Short mmCIF file of C-alpha atoms in Angstrom, two decimals:
data_model
loop_
_atom_site.label_atom_id
_atom_site.label_comp_id
_atom_site.label_asym_id
_atom_site.label_seq_id
_atom_site.Cartn_x
_atom_site.Cartn_y
_atom_site.Cartn_z
CA MET A 28 -45.88 42.26 18.77
CA GLY A 29 -47.96 39.19 19.01
CA THR A 30 -47.29 35.48 20.10
CA LEU A 31 -49.24 31.70 19.74
CA VAL A 32 -47.88 29.94 22.18
CA SER A 33 -46.94 26.00 22.30
CA LYS A 34 -46.73 23.05 24.74
CA GLY A 35 -42.72 22.78 24.75
CA ALA A 36 -42.07 24.68 21.10
CA GLY A 37 -45.04 24.96 18.04
CA PHE A 38 -47.38 22.18 20.07
CA GLY A 39 -49.99 24.57 19.32
CA ARG A 40 -51.68 25.09 23.47
CA VAL A 41 -50.74 27.73 25.51
CA SER A 42 -47.95 25.55 26.13
CA SER A 43 -43.48 32.64 37.11
CA LEU A 44 -38.93 40.45 48.11
CA SER A 45 -36.86 41.62 49.79
CA ILE A 46 -33.63 39.36 51.64
CA PHE A 47 -31.77 42.61 51.92
CA GLY A 48 -33.36 44.45 54.37
CA LEU A 49 -36.96 45.86 55.40
CA CYS A 50 -37.65 47.67 52.00
CA PRO A 51 -38.59 45.64 48.80
CA PRO A 52 -35.85 45.25 46.49
CA VAL A 53 -35.54 46.28 42.66
CA LEU A 54 -35.18 44.52 40.01
CA THR A 55 -31.12 44.54 38.24
CA ARG A 56 -30.78 45.19 34.28
CA ALA A 57 -29.40 41.49 34.99
CA GLY A 58 -32.79 40.07 36.49
CA HIS A 59 -31.28 39.94 39.43
CA LEU A 60 -32.49 40.86 43.06
CA GLY A 61 -30.89 44.48 44.91
CA PRO A 62 -31.81 46.54 47.58
CA GLY A 63 -34.57 48.91 47.45
CA CYS A 64 -37.73 50.93 48.47
CA PRO A 65 -40.71 50.78 46.91
CA GLY A 66 -41.58 52.95 43.93
CA GLN A 67 -38.52 51.66 42.51
CA GLY A 68 -39.38 49.42 39.13
CA VAL A 69 -37.54 47.46 36.49
CA PRO A 70 -35.45 49.25 34.68
CA ALA A 71 -35.40 48.76 30.36
CA ARG A 72 -32.91 46.26 29.60
CA PRO A 73 -30.25 47.92 27.25
CA GLY A 74 -31.00 47.39 23.63
CA VAL A 75 -34.49 46.85 24.20
CA PRO A 76 -36.77 49.19 22.90
CA PRO A 77 -38.77 50.64 25.99
CA ARG A 78 -42.43 50.02 26.11
CA LEU A 79 -45.57 51.69 27.12
CA SER A 80 -44.39 54.06 30.00
CA GLN A 81 -44.61 52.63 33.69
CA SER A 82 -45.67 55.54 35.41
CA SER A 83 -47.68 57.26 32.06
CA ALA A 84 -50.05 54.01 31.84
CA PRO A 85 -52.43 54.76 35.04
CA PHE A 86 -53.08 58.06 33.52
CA VAL A 87 -53.75 56.82 30.31
CA LEU A 88 -55.72 53.63 30.76
CA THR A 89 -58.06 54.21 33.56
CA ARG A 90 -60.76 56.45 34.63
CA PRO A 91 -61.84 57.94 38.34
CA ARG A 92 -62.58 55.24 40.73
CA ARG A 93 -66.03 55.20 40.99
CA ALA A 94 -65.72 52.64 44.29
CA GLU A 95 -63.33 51.08 45.90
CA THR A 96 -61.24 47.96 44.64
CA ALA A 97 -62.58 44.88 45.29
CA SER A 98 -61.13 42.47 47.90
CA ARG A 99 -57.80 40.78 46.88
CA PRO A 100 -56.20 39.24 48.78
CA THR A 101 -52.85 40.97 50.35
CA PHE A 102 -49.69 39.14 50.42
CA PRO A 103 -46.60 38.47 52.90
CA CYS A 104 -43.88 41.39 52.72
CA CYS A 105 -45.61 43.37 50.26
CA PRO A 106 -46.24 47.57 51.02
CA GLY A 107 -49.94 47.83 52.90
CA SER A 108 -50.17 44.14 54.08
CA SER A 109 -48.33 41.77 57.00
CA CYS A 110 -45.82 38.62 56.61
CA ARG A 111 -46.36 36.82 59.51
CA SER A 112 -43.21 35.04 60.58
CA ARG A 113 -42.36 31.75 59.55
CA LEU A 114 -40.51 30.87 63.19
CA SER A 115 -42.46 33.13 65.76
CA GLY A 116 -45.57 32.92 64.32
CA ARG A 117 -46.40 37.07 65.59
CA ALA A 118 -47.90 39.56 62.83
CA VAL A 119 -44.91 41.45 61.71
CA PRO A 120 -45.92 44.73 59.47
CA SER A 121 -44.72 45.62 55.63
CA SER A 122 -42.00 47.91 57.87
CA GLY A 123 -40.22 45.05 58.76
CA THR A 124 -40.67 45.86 62.53
CA PRO A 125 -42.67 43.18 64.76
CA VAL A 126 -45.37 43.75 66.57
CA SER A 127 -44.99 42.61 70.12
CA PRO A 128 -45.65 43.60 73.89
CA LEU A 129 -42.37 43.99 74.21
CA SER A 130 -42.25 46.70 71.19
CA ARG A 131 -43.60 49.58 74.09
CA SER A 132 -40.86 49.26 75.86
CA SER A 133 -37.18 51.05 74.10
CA MET A 134 -35.38 48.48 76.13
CA TRP A 135 -36.70 45.50 74.89
CA LEU A 136 -36.62 46.75 71.41
CA PRO A 137 -33.21 45.66 70.34
CA LEU A 138 -33.32 42.12 72.16
CA VAL A 139 -36.82 41.40 70.33
CA LEU A 140 -35.85 42.79 66.25
CA LEU A 141 -32.73 40.70 66.55
CA LEU A 142 -34.33 37.48 67.78
CA LEU A 143 -37.16 37.62 65.13
CA LEU A 144 -35.14 39.13 62.31
CA PRO A 145 -33.56 36.12 60.73
CA ALA A 146 -37.25 34.89 60.71
CA VAL A 147 -38.65 37.94 58.65
CA LEU A 148 -35.99 38.49 56.17
CA PRO A 149 -35.62 35.26 54.30
CA ALA A 150 -39.44 36.00 53.14
CA GLN A 151 -40.07 37.38 49.60
CA CYS A 152 -43.02 39.40 48.05
CA CYS A 153 -45.45 37.40 46.56
CA GLU A 154 -46.43 40.60 44.20
CA PRO A 155 -44.93 42.05 41.56
CA PRO A 156 -42.66 44.65 42.19
CA GLY A 157 -44.76 47.96 42.77
CA GLY A 158 -42.77 49.61 39.66
CA SER A 159 -44.01 47.03 37.31
CA VAL A 160 -48.46 47.83 37.92
CA GLY A 161 -48.51 50.85 35.14
CA ALA A 162 -47.32 47.24 32.30
CA VAL A 163 -49.20 45.11 34.00
CA ARG A 164 -52.37 47.39 33.81
CA VAL A 165 -51.61 47.90 29.96
CA LEU A 166 -51.20 44.07 29.26
CA SER A 167 -54.72 44.04 30.89
CA ALA A 168 -56.24 46.86 29.41
CA ARG A 169 -54.59 45.16 25.73
CA LEU A 170 -56.48 42.15 26.73
CA LEU A 171 -59.71 43.70 27.88
CA GLY A 172 -59.68 45.01 24.14
CA LEU A 173 -59.36 41.99 22.29
CA ALA A 174 -62.32 40.33 24.51
CA GLY A 175 -64.40 43.33 23.12
CA ASP A 176 -64.10 41.97 19.92
CA PRO A 177 -67.23 40.57 18.91
CA ALA A 178 -65.60 38.51 16.26
CA ARG A 179 -63.34 36.61 18.55
CA ASP A 180 -64.94 33.48 20.01
CA PRO A 181 -65.17 33.64 23.80
CA ASP A 182 -62.31 32.22 25.89
CA PRO A 183 -62.78 30.76 29.26
CA ALA A 184 -59.81 31.31 30.41
CA VAL A 185 -59.33 35.43 29.10
CA TYR A 186 -62.80 35.70 31.04
CA LEU A 187 -60.43 34.08 33.97
CA ALA A 188 -57.73 36.36 33.63
CA LEU A 189 -60.39 39.72 33.89
CA ARG A 190 -61.69 38.30 36.42
CA LEU A 191 -58.57 37.69 38.44
CA ALA A 192 -56.96 41.13 37.54
CA ARG A 193 -56.89 43.99 40.46
CA ASP A 194 -58.66 46.61 37.76
CA HIS A 195 -61.74 46.18 36.01
CA ASP A 196 -64.63 47.21 33.43
CA PRO A 197 -67.93 45.30 34.87
CA ARG A 198 -70.47 46.20 31.67
CA LEU A 199 -67.96 44.52 29.01
CA GLU A 200 -66.56 41.41 31.45
CA GLN A 201 -70.74 41.13 31.84
CA ARG A 202 -71.35 41.07 28.05
CA TYR A 203 -68.80 38.50 27.53
CA LEU A 204 -69.58 36.34 30.53
CA GLU A 205 -73.10 36.23 28.49
CA ARG A 206 -71.21 34.98 25.42
CA LEU A 207 -69.16 32.35 27.23
CA GLN A 208 -72.67 31.13 28.49
CA ASP A 209 -74.36 31.25 24.97
CA ALA A 210 -71.72 29.30 24.02
CA PHE A 211 -71.78 26.85 26.15
CA GLN A 212 -75.80 26.34 26.69
CA GLN A 213 -76.06 24.32 24.33
CA PRO A 214 -73.91 21.73 24.06
CA TYR A 215 -74.40 21.31 27.73
CA GLY A 216 -77.18 22.03 29.01
CA ARG A 217 -78.83 19.24 28.86
CA SER A 218 -78.36 16.26 30.92
CA LEU A 219 -76.26 12.79 29.60
CA GLN A 220 -79.27 10.99 29.13
CA ALA A 221 -80.49 13.38 26.93
CA HIS A 222 -77.36 13.38 24.85
CA GLY A 223 -77.94 9.70 25.00
CA HIS A 224 -74.97 8.52 26.94
CA SER A 225 -75.44 6.90 29.99
CA ARG A 226 -72.67 7.86 32.95
CA TRP A 227 -70.74 4.70 31.80
CA ASP A 228 -70.53 4.34 28.42
CA ALA A 229 -66.82 6.19 28.16
CA GLU A 230 -65.32 3.27 27.23
CA HIS A 231 -67.02 3.52 23.80
CA SER A 232 -66.63 6.68 22.89
CA THR A 233 -62.78 6.70 21.47
CA SER A 234 -63.24 8.51 18.53
CA ALA A 235 -61.68 11.47 17.88
CA ALA A 236 -65.23 13.48 17.53
CA GLU A 237 -66.29 12.24 19.97
CA TRP A 238 -63.02 13.11 22.30
CA PRO A 239 -63.86 14.56 25.93
CA HIS A 240 -63.61 18.47 26.17
CA THR A 241 -62.60 18.09 29.69
CA GLY A 242 -59.83 21.28 30.16
CA ARG A 243 -62.68 23.27 28.51
CA LEU A 244 -65.66 22.74 30.15
CA ALA A 245 -63.36 22.66 33.22
CA LEU A 246 -62.28 26.29 32.44
CA TYR A 247 -65.71 27.52 31.77
CA LEU A 248 -66.22 25.88 35.53
CA LEU A 249 -63.70 27.94 36.98
CA GLY A 250 -64.86 31.17 35.31
CA LEU A 251 -68.53 30.40 36.74
CA ARG A 252 -66.49 30.54 40.43
CA ALA A 253 -65.00 33.76 40.12
CA THR A 254 -67.80 35.89 39.02
CA CYS A 255 -69.48 38.03 41.13
CA PRO A 256 -71.84 36.52 43.00
CA PRO A 257 -70.40 33.68 41.82
CA LEU A 258 -72.92 30.83 39.73
CA SER A 259 -73.73 27.69 40.71
CA PRO A 260 -72.76 25.78 37.82
CA GLN A 261 -75.75 23.32 36.65
CA ARG A 262 -75.98 20.15 37.55
CA SER A 263 -75.49 19.14 34.49
CA LEU A 264 -72.50 21.07 34.20
CA VAL A 265 -70.37 19.44 36.77
CA THR A 266 -72.03 15.75 35.88
CA TRP A 267 -70.61 16.29 32.04
CA LEU A 268 -66.84 16.53 33.64
CA LYS A 269 -67.46 14.40 35.98
CA TYR A 270 -68.22 12.10 33.17
CA TYR A 271 -65.58 13.34 30.78
CA LEU A 272 -63.29 12.52 33.86
CA GLU A 273 -64.24 9.06 33.35
CA GLU A 274 -64.33 8.73 29.64
CA ASP A 275 -60.80 10.58 29.24
CA TRP A 276 -59.36 7.69 31.67
CA THR A 277 -60.49 4.91 29.13
CA GLY A 278 -57.62 6.20 27.15
CA SER A 279 -55.26 5.36 30.00
CA ARG A 280 -56.49 1.73 30.21
CA ARG A 281 -56.04 1.67 26.31
CA HIS A 282 -52.89 3.62 25.57
CA GLY A 283 -51.30 4.52 29.08
CA HIS A 284 -52.02 7.81 29.22
CA PRO A 285 -55.53 9.96 28.99
CA LEU A 286 -57.22 10.67 25.54
CA THR A 287 -56.77 14.29 25.78
CA SER A 288 -54.09 14.81 28.27
CA TYR A 289 -52.83 15.02 32.12
CA TYR A 290 -53.05 18.60 31.50
CA GLN A 291 -57.04 18.67 31.03
CA TYR A 292 -56.96 15.72 33.32
CA GLY A 293 -56.00 17.93 35.77
CA LEU A 294 -57.83 20.99 35.09
CA GLY A 295 -60.53 18.84 35.63
CA VAL A 296 -59.88 17.91 38.78
CA LEU A 297 -58.98 21.42 39.95
CA ALA A 298 -62.90 22.78 39.07
CA LEU A 299 -64.82 20.21 40.68
CA CYS A 300 -62.36 21.04 43.71
CA VAL A 301 -63.22 24.98 43.31
CA HIS A 302 -66.52 24.14 43.11
CA HIS A 303 -66.24 22.16 46.46
CA LYS A 304 -66.99 19.05 44.64
CA ARG A 305 -65.59 15.89 45.94
CA VAL A 306 -63.76 13.37 43.47
CA ARG A 307 -63.35 10.06 43.81
CA GLU A 308 -60.28 8.58 45.54
CA GLU A 309 -59.34 6.69 42.27
CA VAL A 310 -59.56 10.05 40.12
CA ILE A 311 -56.94 11.31 42.10
CA ARG A 312 -54.94 8.61 42.42
CA ARG A 313 -54.30 8.32 39.03
CA LEU A 314 -52.72 12.14 39.08
CA LEU A 315 -50.51 10.97 41.98
CA THR A 316 -49.31 7.79 40.15
CA ALA A 317 -48.81 10.08 36.97
CA GLN A 318 -46.35 12.15 39.00
CA HIS A 319 -45.07 9.53 40.64
CA HIS A 320 -43.50 7.84 38.07
CA GLY A 321 -42.55 11.21 35.30
CA ARG A 322 -45.76 10.76 33.26
CA LEU A 323 -46.58 13.74 33.02
CA GLY A 324 -44.62 14.86 29.68
CA HIS A 325 -40.81 15.68 28.61
CA SER A 326 -38.50 18.26 30.16
CA GLY A 327 -39.39 21.61 29.96
CA ASN A 328 -43.01 20.28 28.36
CA ALA A 329 -44.07 18.81 31.30
CA VAL A 330 -44.24 21.90 33.39
CA ASP A 331 -47.34 23.30 32.34
CA THR A 332 -49.07 19.92 33.17
CA GLU A 333 -47.24 19.54 36.39
CA ALA A 334 -48.07 22.87 37.34
CA VAL A 335 -51.48 21.98 36.98
CA VAL A 336 -51.48 18.81 38.82
CA ALA A 337 -49.88 20.41 42.16
CA LEU A 338 -53.01 23.40 41.82
CA ALA A 339 -55.54 20.24 41.82
CA PHE A 340 -53.03 18.69 44.74
CA THR A 341 -52.82 22.17 46.43
CA CYS A 342 -56.87 23.10 46.22
CA LEU A 343 -58.26 19.39 47.60
CA GLU A 344 -55.49 19.65 50.59
CA ARG A 345 -56.75 23.08 51.58
CA ARG A 346 -60.28 22.64 51.30
CA ARG A 347 -59.90 19.39 53.26
CA LEU A 348 -62.25 17.34 50.73
CA VAL A 349 -59.86 14.22 50.99
CA GLY A 350 -58.52 12.50 54.16
CA THR A 351 -56.38 13.24 56.35
CA GLY A 352 -53.50 10.22 55.10
CA LEU A 353 -55.05 11.42 51.13
CA ALA A 354 -54.27 15.07 51.97
CA ALA A 355 -50.22 14.42 53.63
CA GLU A 356 -49.79 12.53 50.40
CA LEU A 357 -51.16 15.52 48.35
CA ARG A 358 -49.21 17.96 50.02
CA ALA A 359 -45.67 16.29 49.92
CA ALA A 360 -46.37 15.68 46.12
CA ALA A 361 -47.64 19.22 45.62
CA HIS A 362 -44.21 20.67 47.56
CA ARG A 363 -41.99 17.55 44.93
CA ALA A 364 -43.87 19.68 42.53
CA SER A 365 -42.63 23.09 43.19
CA ARG A 366 -39.07 22.18 44.27
CA SER A 367 -38.56 20.67 41.14
CA MET A 368 -40.17 23.44 39.40
CA ALA A 369 -37.64 25.68 40.70
CA GLU A 370 -34.92 22.57 40.07
CA ALA A 371 -35.49 23.03 36.41
CA GLN A 372 -34.86 26.96 36.25
CA GLY A 373 -32.47 28.08 33.52
CA PRO A 374 -29.76 30.55 33.72
CA ASP A 375 -32.33 32.87 31.82
CA SER A 376 -35.07 32.74 34.68
CA ILE A 377 -37.42 30.66 32.43
CA ILE A 378 -39.16 27.71 33.78
CA GLY A 379 -39.91 25.25 31.11
CA ASN A 380 -40.00 28.39 28.81
CA ILE A 381 -41.57 31.83 28.36
CA TYR A 382 -45.23 30.29 28.35
CA SER A 383 -44.95 27.27 31.15
CA THR A 384 -43.30 29.87 33.49
CA PRO A 385 -46.47 31.44 34.89
CA TRP A 386 -48.06 28.35 35.02
CA ALA A 387 -44.91 27.67 37.55
CA LEU A 388 -45.38 30.69 39.41
CA GLN A 389 -48.99 30.27 40.13
CA VAL A 390 -47.81 26.56 42.21
CA PHE A 391 -45.18 28.92 44.12
CA LEU A 392 -48.62 31.43 44.89
CA ALA A 393 -50.66 28.03 45.45
CA THR A 394 -48.59 26.75 47.69
CA GLY A 395 -46.44 29.67 49.64
CA ALA A 396 -43.33 29.22 48.42
CA CYS A 397 -43.25 32.46 47.00
CA GLN A 398 -42.04 33.53 49.96
CA THR A 399 -39.06 31.74 50.68
CA GLU A 400 -38.44 30.29 47.02
CA PRO A 401 -35.78 32.57 45.54
CA ALA A 402 -36.38 31.44 42.10
CA PHE A 403 -39.98 32.96 42.41
CA GLY A 404 -38.76 36.45 42.26
CA ARG A 405 -35.91 35.68 39.08
CA ALA A 406 -39.03 34.01 37.28
CA MET A 407 -40.96 37.08 38.06
CA ALA A 408 -38.61 39.65 36.69
CA ALA A 409 -37.62 37.45 33.92
CA LEU A 410 -41.49 37.55 32.88
CA LEU A 411 -42.01 41.27 33.19
CA GLU A 412 -38.42 41.77 31.35
CA ASN A 413 -40.23 39.41 28.11
CA LEU A 414 -43.98 41.28 28.42
CA GLU A 415 -43.72 41.55 24.72
CA ALA A 416 -43.62 38.18 24.46
CA PHE A 417 -47.55 38.01 25.17
CA GLY A 418 -49.12 39.41 22.32
CA THR A 419 -52.12 36.45 21.79
CA ALA A 420 -54.68 36.54 24.18
CA ALA A 421 -54.75 33.12 25.45
CA THR A 422 -51.04 33.97 26.28
CA MET A 423 -51.86 37.38 28.06
CA ALA A 424 -55.04 35.61 29.90
CA GLN A 425 -52.20 32.71 31.05
CA VAL A 426 -49.61 35.63 32.42
CA LEU A 427 -52.10 37.68 34.25
CA PRO A 428 -53.05 36.20 37.04
CA VAL A 429 -49.51 36.07 38.67
CA LEU A 430 -49.11 39.51 37.55
CA HIS A 431 -51.76 40.23 39.67
CA GLY A 432 -50.28 37.42 42.62
CA ARG A 433 -53.17 35.27 41.71
CA SER A 434 -53.11 31.70 41.35
CA TYR A 435 -56.26 29.64 40.46
CA LEU A 436 -56.72 28.79 43.47
CA ASP A 437 -57.64 31.79 44.58
CA ILE A 438 -60.92 31.74 42.66
CA ALA A 439 -62.34 29.50 45.57
CA SER A 440 -61.74 32.07 47.98
CA MET A 441 -62.87 35.62 46.02
CA HIS A 442 -65.18 37.56 47.95
CA CYS A 443 -67.08 39.60 46.12
CA ARG A 444 -67.60 43.66 46.68
CA GLU A 445 -68.36 46.59 45.12
CA GLU A 446 -65.25 46.41 42.32
CA SER A 447 -63.25 48.64 40.95
CA ASP A 448 -64.47 50.21 37.04
CA THR A 449 -61.68 52.07 36.59
CA LEU A 450 -60.09 49.95 33.04
CA THR A 451 -60.28 51.13 29.88
CA PRO A 452 -60.24 48.76 26.93
CA MET A 453 -56.67 49.41 24.40
CA ASP A 454 -56.86 48.61 20.81
CA ILE A 455 -53.45 46.61 19.79
CA GLU A 456 -51.55 47.94 16.92
CA PRO A 457 -51.18 46.46 14.05
CA PRO A 458 -47.22 45.10 13.39
CA THR A 459 -45.31 47.42 10.77
CA GLU A 460 -44.80 46.83 7.55
CA VAL A 461 -41.07 46.01 7.31
CA PRO A 462 -39.89 46.97 3.68
CA GLY A 463 -37.42 44.46 1.62
CA ASN A 464 -37.00 40.50 1.27
CA LYS A 465 -35.69 38.14 3.01
CA THR A 466 -34.50 34.35 2.17
CA VAL A 467 -35.91 30.97 5.09
CA GLN A 468 -34.41 27.46 4.53
CA LEU A 469 -37.69 25.56 5.67
CA VAL A 470 -36.69 21.61 6.64
CA VAL A 471 -39.36 18.87 7.22
CA GLU A 472 -37.74 16.50 8.82
CA CYS A 473 -39.64 13.01 10.34
CA PRO A 474 -37.89 10.52 12.20
CA LEU A 475 -38.69 6.67 12.97
CA PRO A 476 -40.97 5.48 13.73
CA TRP A 477 -43.18 7.58 11.46
CA CYS A 478 -40.86 7.72 8.68
CA TYR A 479 -37.68 5.40 7.03
CA GLU A 480 -36.27 8.81 6.07
CA LEU A 481 -35.48 11.45 7.98
CA ARG A 482 -35.53 14.53 5.88
CA LEU A 483 -38.02 15.17 3.57
CA TYR A 484 -38.08 18.64 2.85
CA ASP A 485 -35.23 20.83 2.06
CA ARG A 486 -35.57 24.29 0.21
CA LEU A 487 -34.72 27.89 0.02
CA VAL A 488 -37.96 30.17 0.27
CA PRO A 489 -37.83 34.19 -0.37
CA VAL A 490 -40.35 35.91 1.26
CA PRO A 491 -40.89 39.31 2.37
CA ALA A 492 -38.94 40.91 5.31
CA ALA A 493 -41.96 40.98 7.78
CA ALA A 494 -43.18 37.37 6.99
CA SER A 495 -43.86 35.21 10.18
CA LEU A 496 -43.56 31.33 9.59
CA LEU A 497 -47.13 31.16 8.13
CA ASP A 498 -45.79 33.56 5.40
CA VAL A 499 -42.90 30.87 4.73
CA LEU A 500 -45.74 28.17 4.92
CA TRP A 501 -48.07 30.11 2.27
CA ALA A 502 -44.81 30.79 -0.04
CA ALA A 503 -43.65 27.40 -0.10
CA ALA A 504 -46.51 26.24 -1.40
CA ALA A 505 -46.76 28.54 -3.70
CA LEU A 506 -43.92 27.30 -5.23
CA GLU A 507 -43.51 25.10 -8.11
CA PRO A 508 -43.53 22.39 -8.57
CA HIS A 509 -45.64 22.52 -5.70
CA ASP A 510 -44.49 19.70 -3.79
CA PHE A 511 -45.31 21.44 -0.25
CA LYS A 512 -48.47 21.39 1.68
CA PHE A 513 -49.63 21.53 4.78
CA HIS A 514 -53.05 22.40 6.57
CA THR A 515 -53.70 24.11 9.97
CA GLN A 516 -56.34 24.22 12.58
CA ASP A 517 -57.97 27.41 13.95
CA THR A 518 -58.14 27.72 18.06
CA PRO A 519 -58.33 30.87 20.23
CA GLN A 520 -54.46 30.75 20.28
CA GLY A 521 -54.29 31.06 16.72
CA PRO A 522 -53.67 28.37 13.61
CA PHE A 523 -52.09 25.12 15.22
CA LEU A 524 -49.76 23.09 12.36
CA THR A 525 -51.62 19.75 12.01
CA GLN A 526 -50.11 18.25 8.51
CA VAL A 527 -47.33 18.93 6.41
CA LEU A 528 -46.53 17.05 3.52
CA GLY A 529 -49.55 14.45 3.78
CA LEU A 530 -48.64 13.43 7.80
CA GLU A 531 -50.98 14.14 10.52
CA ALA A 532 -49.66 15.16 13.88
CA ARG A 533 -52.19 13.11 15.91
CA GLN A 534 -53.17 13.63 19.43
CA GLU A 535 -53.84 9.58 19.81
CA LYS A 536 -50.60 9.04 18.84
CA ARG A 537 -48.94 11.75 21.32
CA ASN A 538 -46.77 13.62 18.63
CA TYR A 539 -47.33 16.98 17.25
CA TRP A 540 -45.34 19.06 14.34
CA GLN A 541 -42.32 20.92 16.60
CA LEU A 542 -41.37 23.89 15.63
CA LEU A 543 -37.14 24.51 15.51
CA THR A 544 -34.58 26.51 14.17
CA ALA A 545 -31.16 25.29 13.17
CA PRO A 546 -29.34 23.59 14.60
CA ASN A 547 -32.18 21.99 17.31
CA MET A 548 -33.59 25.36 19.51
CA PRO A 549 -37.50 25.17 19.98
CA LEU A 550 -39.30 28.13 19.37
CA GLN A 551 -40.97 29.35 21.77
CA MET A 552 -43.69 31.78 19.89
CA GLY A 553 -46.44 29.80 16.95
CA ILE A 554 -46.42 29.70 13.32
CA ALA A 555 -48.49 33.02 12.96
CA ASP A 556 -46.58 34.77 15.12
CA TYR A 557 -42.84 34.44 14.69
CA ARG A 558 -40.91 36.17 12.13
CA PRO A 559 -37.47 34.53 10.99
CA GLN A 560 -34.04 36.11 9.98
CA ASP A 561 -32.91 36.75 7.11
CA GLY A 562 -30.88 33.21 5.79
CA GLU A 563 -32.54 31.58 9.13
CA THR A 564 -32.80 27.48 9.10
CA LEU A 565 -36.73 26.27 9.98
CA ILE A 566 -36.95 22.91 10.65
CA LEU A 567 -40.64 21.46 10.70
CA CYS A 568 -40.13 18.08 12.80
CA LEU A 569 -42.69 15.48 13.78
CA SER A 570 -41.91 14.43 17.59
CA GLU A 571 -43.70 12.77 20.14
CA TRP A 572 -44.94 14.47 23.15
#
């Protein structure tokens, strides 16, 4: 079990209930919602090996509670919380019985129920079904185990996922935060002037070596806000992020897009908003314009980018950091994004791909669409049925917030009390060895405008039966006459394919090496984690994003 996510496929960036009655529904084997009551869970799919028992996980992975869990947001129509009728505005307990002065009189009760039932029933639960708690805790424990490995570089997205979870290991989380602070102190501990930058010298910083680290710094700032108590960022960190937003945009003036991506640009705006820092209207309108003109990406590849931008819009509007007119535009843009993601849901209930689906669910949670949007429940069921796809620290960090019913916007309103100390790190077992061998057809394609000849390489490659795509590449490079060459770059998500046959994927050219299985199906994993079948044809295609 283990996957490397790619934006789209292979890009290398960790590129989402009750409508039938008053009890939360269960998820059927087909992944549809059905009537049920609390305590019913998600049955295993036929033909799929069962994962760790949901019922046994709490006994294996938890310690006795030393303190009550810190406050966490409640969601409409979830057991133990109250929902508010969308039409009447009255508080309605999770049992579905409206709270009304008239309810004291038995003669009025039937009439009140009859009037309020249509308003209550469309609401859905914004958390996974209760039966999934054990499986989600297992995933949290695995991420905690990876976070405790000192050989791994600290990742702010991992820290965010740990902080947004229900269960915690405060000591391990504190040590991980200290590692993050050490990693970010050196490059960002001094002012821009101390580094030889003026605030507005971005026009001259366009080389790849000097590209802004907008997204990574934004995630770190979000992590600081998620600590208990929240840590106020050093003034230099906020200044650096604002500087990066300006430097990033110089690429748009020259090339029609940010130097990094709209994904990172949106993360930067979101981080400033969560820290209640005002953002210039010009910066916000850059994102509004990009969304309006469909510049955030292509087809499913745009889901995570559009989601991050929608979260930034929702934050700015909710935290009242913009004027009334602009707030209305942002609210409308966020709801457009939510509708777009619901419409993009495929027959398998995935939105974009399995790794972009959690981002879409964050938007549903942040905008409140999770209460009424059927796509939310279907996508959540799809995630729970495919938890084995989230095997790396980066992919676990991407899916866990929504599995706990949280979005990055919840960071802005976290209230710290005594937190639980109930989660124990869990080690991930190495994959089992598979005997035998297999043969894979490896194809390299490079279309116009980068190459005049489409197919540059086509060869059968024999490898061991358990070989990953990365192993196939190494085996191809070892074959005579040694005409296959490739390069990778290490990232927090795993190795990222950067060069094949001397052709380098370059961010400024907006291209990447897409991973496909014949005839043209994008892979949902990266080169280190995808294990092809015997006789499968794998295609490495230089593509635009």
